[in-house]
PDB file of C-alpha atoms in Angstrom:
ATOM      1  CA  MET A   1     141.843 106.215  87.888  1.00  0.00           C
ATOM      2  CA  ILE A   2     144.139 109.410  86.065  1.00  0.00           C
ATOM      3  CA  ALA A   3     145.716 110.001  89.648  1.00  0.00           C
ATOM      4  CA  VAL A   4     146.605 105.973  90.685  1.00  0.00           C
ATOM      5  CA  ALA A   5     148.419 106.195  86.782  1.00  0.00           C
ATOM      6  CA  ALA A   6     150.074 108.921  88.054  1.00  0.00           C
ATOM      7  CA  LEU A   7     151.242 107.736  90.652  1.00  0.00           C
ATOM      8  CA  ALA A   8     152.204 104.534  89.313  1.00  0.00           C
ATOM      9  CA  ALA A   9     154.377 106.048  86.291  1.00  0.00           C
ATOM     10  CA  CYS A  10     156.245 107.617  89.241  1.00  0.00           C
ATOM     11  CA  GLY A  11     156.379 104.181  91.180  1.00  0.00           C
ATOM     12  CA  HIS A  12     154.690 104.751  94.078  1.00  0.00           C
ATOM     13  CA  ALA A  13     151.190 102.391  94.054  1.00  0.00           C
ATOM     14  CA  ARG A  14     148.562 103.348  96.439  1.00  0.00           C
ATOM     15  CA  ALA A  15     148.209 100.127  98.618  1.00  0.00           C
ATOM     16  CA  ASP A  16     146.819  98.502 101.423  1.00  0.00           C
ATOM     17  CA  PRO A  17     147.527 100.011 104.135  1.00  0.00           C
ATOM     18  CA  ALA A  18     148.523  96.875 106.148  1.00  0.00           C
ATOM     19  CA  ASN A  19     150.669  95.560 102.894  1.00  0.00           C
ATOM     20  CA  SER A  20     152.414  98.784 102.422  1.00  0.00           C
ATOM     21  CA  GLY A  21     155.902  97.681 102.488  1.00  0.00           C
ATOM     22  CA  PRO A  22     157.698  96.555 105.609  1.00  0.00           C
ATOM     23  CA  TYR A  23     155.955  99.735 107.595  1.00  0.00           C
ATOM     24  CA  GLY A  24     152.499  98.830 106.395  1.00  0.00           C
ATOM     25  CA  ALA A  25     151.239  96.519 109.755  1.00  0.00           C
ATOM     26  CA  ALA A  26     152.581  99.678 111.962  1.00  0.00           C
ATOM     27  CA  TYR A  27     150.810 102.333 109.901  1.00  0.00           C
ATOM     28  CA  ALA A  28     147.725 100.375 110.085  1.00  0.00           C
ATOM     29  CA  GLY A  29     147.859 100.273 113.721  1.00  0.00           C
ATOM     30  CA  ILE A  30     148.204 104.160 113.766  1.00  0.00           C
ATOM     31  CA  CYS A  31     144.578 104.267 111.866  1.00  0.00           C
ATOM     32  CA  ASN A  32     143.455 101.622 113.983  1.00  0.00           C
ATOM     33  CA  ALA A  33     145.047 103.931 116.971  1.00  0.00           C
ATOM     34  CA  ILE A  34     142.701 107.147 115.443  1.00  0.00           C
ATOM     35  CA  SER A  35     139.278 105.139 115.205  1.00  0.00           C
ATOM     36  CA  ALA A  36     140.547 103.908 118.831  1.00  0.00           C
ATOM     37  CA  ALA A  37     140.739 107.295 120.092  1.00  0.00           C
ATOM     38  CA  LYS A  38     137.720 107.979 118.669  1.00  0.00           C
ATOM     39  CA  ALA A  39     136.389 106.162 120.098  1.00  0.00           C
ATOM     40  CA  ASP A  40     137.189 107.472 123.023  1.00  0.00           C
ATOM     41  CA  ASN A  41     139.428 104.774 124.448  1.00  0.00           C
ATOM     42  CA  ALA A  42     142.434 105.875 124.483  1.00  0.00           C
ATOM     43  CA  GLY A  43     143.104 102.703 127.061  1.00  0.00           C
ATOM     44  CA  ARG A  44     143.251 101.627 123.322  1.00  0.00           C
ATOM     45  CA  ALA A  45     144.640 103.401 121.157  1.00  0.00           C
ATOM     46  CA  ARG A  46     148.209 103.294 123.557  1.00  0.00           C
ATOM     47  CA  THR A  47     148.116  99.424 123.357  1.00  0.00           C
ATOM     48  CA  ILE A  48     147.792  99.216 119.599  1.00  0.00           C
ATOM     49  CA  PHE A  49     150.652 101.968 119.594  1.00  0.00           C
ATOM     50  CA  PHE A  50     153.211 100.432 121.600  1.00  0.00           C
ATOM     51  CA  ASN A  51     152.508  96.881 120.164  1.00  0.00           C
ATOM     52  CA  VAL A  52     152.097  97.451 116.817  1.00  0.00           C
ATOM     53  CA  SER A  53     153.563 100.159 115.772  1.00  0.00           C
ATOM     54  CA  HIS A  54     155.666 102.281 117.942  1.00  0.00           C
ATOM     55  CA  GLN A  55     159.178 100.203 117.035  1.00  0.00           C
ATOM     56  CA  ARG A  56     157.896 100.283 113.461  1.00  0.00           C
ATOM     57  CA  ILE A  57     158.100 103.932 113.520  1.00  0.00           C
ATOM     58  CA  HIS A  58     161.957 104.168 114.569  1.00  0.00           C
ATOM     59  CA  GLU A  59     162.917 101.549 112.245  1.00  0.00           C
ATOM     60  CA  LEU A  60     161.072 103.881 109.791  1.00  0.00           C
ATOM     61  CA  ALA A  61     162.614 107.301 111.013  1.00  0.00           C
ATOM     62  CA  ALA A  62     166.067 105.442 110.707  1.00  0.00           C
ATOM     63  CA  ALA A  63     165.615 104.361 107.210  1.00  0.00           C
ATOM     64  CA  THR A  64     163.963 108.030 105.811  1.00  0.00           C
ATOM     65  CA  GLU A  65     166.894 109.577 107.895  1.00  0.00           C
ATOM     66  CA  PRO A  66     170.296 109.319 105.001  1.00  0.00           C
ATOM     67  CA  VAL A  67     166.775 110.263 101.806  1.00  0.00           C
ATOM     68  CA  GLU A  68     165.066 112.602 103.409  1.00  0.00           C
ATOM     69  CA  ARG A  69     166.378 113.928 106.596  1.00  0.00           C
ATOM     70  CA  GLY A  70     163.101 117.222 107.424  1.00  0.00           C
ATOM     71  CA  ILE A  71     160.602 114.071 107.203  1.00  0.00           C
ATOM     72  CA  ALA A  72     162.602 111.980 109.161  1.00  0.00           C
ATOM     73  CA  ALA A  73     162.085 114.495 111.474  1.00  0.00           C
ATOM     74  CA  ARG A  74     159.206 115.755 111.056  1.00  0.00           C
ATOM     75  CA  LEU A  75     158.313 111.418 112.290  1.00  0.00           C
ATOM     76  CA  LEU A  76     160.318 111.365 115.411  1.00  0.00           C
ATOM     77  CA  GLU A  77     158.426 114.828 116.756  1.00  0.00           C
ATOM     78  CA  ALA A  78     155.083 113.146 115.593  1.00  0.00           C
ATOM     79  CA  LYS A  79     155.732 110.588 117.425  1.00  0.00           C
ATOM     80  CA  GLN A  80     157.021 111.854 120.397  1.00  0.00           C
ATOM     81  CA  ARG A  81     154.266 114.204 120.106  1.00  0.00           C
ATOM     82  CA  VAL A  82     151.661 111.212 120.754  1.00  0.00           C
ATOM     83  CA  GLU A  83     154.548 109.403 123.404  1.00  0.00           C
ATOM     84  CA  ALA A  84     153.689 111.999 125.659  1.00  0.00           C
ATOM     85  CA  GLU A  85     149.811 112.022 125.706  1.00  0.00           C
ATOM     86  CA  PHE A  86     150.581 108.259 126.325  1.00  0.00           C
ATOM     87  CA  LEU A  87     152.113 108.374 128.843  1.00  0.00           C
ATOM     88  CA  ALA A  88     150.708 112.089 130.603  1.00  0.00           C
ATOM     89  CA  ALA A  89     148.496 110.607 133.489  1.00  0.00           C
ATOM     90  CA  LYS A  90     145.528 111.475 131.247  1.00  0.00           C
ATOM     91  CA  PRO A  91     145.999 111.523 127.327  1.00  0.00           C
ATOM     92  CA  ASN A  92     144.956 115.822 126.888  1.00  0.00           C
ATOM     93  CA  THR A  93     142.179 115.784 123.831  1.00  0.00           C
ATOM     94  CA  THR A  94     144.628 116.012 121.640  1.00  0.00           C
ATOM     95  CA  LEU A  95     145.032 112.586 120.932  1.00  0.00           C
ATOM     96  CA  ARG A  96     143.417 111.995 117.815  1.00  0.00           C
ATOM     97  CA  ALA A  97     144.898 115.200 116.179  1.00  0.00           C
ATOM     98  CA  ASP A  98     147.565 113.965 116.530  1.00  0.00           C
ATOM     99  CA  LEU A  99     147.808 110.891 115.444  1.00  0.00           C
ATOM    100  CA  VAL A 100     146.652 111.531 112.164  1.00  0.00           C
ATOM    101  CA  ARG A 101     149.199 114.267 112.075  1.00  0.00           C
ATOM    102  CA  LEU A 102     151.476 111.008 112.846  1.00  0.00           C
ATOM    103  CA  GLY A 103     149.820 108.972 110.694  1.00  0.00           C
ATOM    104  CA  VAL A 104     150.399 112.135 107.450  1.00  0.00           C
ATOM    105  CA  ALA A 105     153.674 112.188 108.609  1.00  0.00           C
ATOM    106  CA  MET A 106     154.954 107.603 108.537  1.00  0.00           C
ATOM    107  CA  ALA A 107     153.066 107.808 105.310  1.00  0.00           C
ATOM    108  CA  LYS A 108     154.987 110.288 103.764  1.00  0.00           C
ATOM    109  CA  ALA A 109     158.186 108.814 104.744  1.00  0.00           C
ATOM    110  CA  MET A 110     156.576 106.041 103.544  1.00  0.00           C
ATOM    111  CA  THR A 111     156.094 107.754 100.643  1.00  0.00           C
ATOM    112  CA  VAL A 112     160.311 108.290  99.846  1.00  0.00           C
ATOM    113  CA  THR A 113     161.905 105.025 101.686  1.00  0.00           C
ATOM    114  CA  ALA A 114     159.441 102.075 100.580  1.00  0.00           C
ATOM    115  CA  HIS A 115     157.695 104.120  97.615  1.00  0.00           C
ATOM    116  CA  VAL A 116     153.854 103.064  98.953  1.00  0.00           C
ATOM    117  CA  HIS A 117     151.415 105.617  98.527  1.00  0.00           C
ATOM    118  CA  PRO A 118     149.024 104.308 102.086  1.00  0.00           C
ATOM    119  CA  PRO A 119     145.926 104.942 101.891  1.00  0.00           C
ATOM    120  CA  THR A 120     144.870 107.990 104.020  1.00  0.00           C
ATOM    121  CA  CYS A 121     143.781 107.333 107.691  1.00  0.00           C
ATOM    122  CA  PRO A 122     139.950 107.500 109.148  1.00  0.00           C
ATOM    123  CA  ASN A 123     139.803 111.069 111.131  1.00  0.00           C
TER     124      ASN A 123
END
């Protein structure tokens, strides 16, 4: 309770992923892609990533860059690792971990840009 109050006092609200500002659906998509990767369904994870999250990640990075360039760079690096795995003939064993890192990078960018702190994706 104290942590929630502290976040609210700082102007950062903890929210449902899908309701976390303009990037919430993209963040929820990454959480769903993590779940798909955990179930060894790389095809579903890829579909979710490209259809739900990909474009919004670019937009989030662009919005984050003037505020916190380092966070924007880490977000794009995490996105590129995931893209490389999906574009390879067969995603490697780090897909789930790379998606988790992307979720963490998105959450940090959303915190500084949209002033929301989405819940951690299950991994």
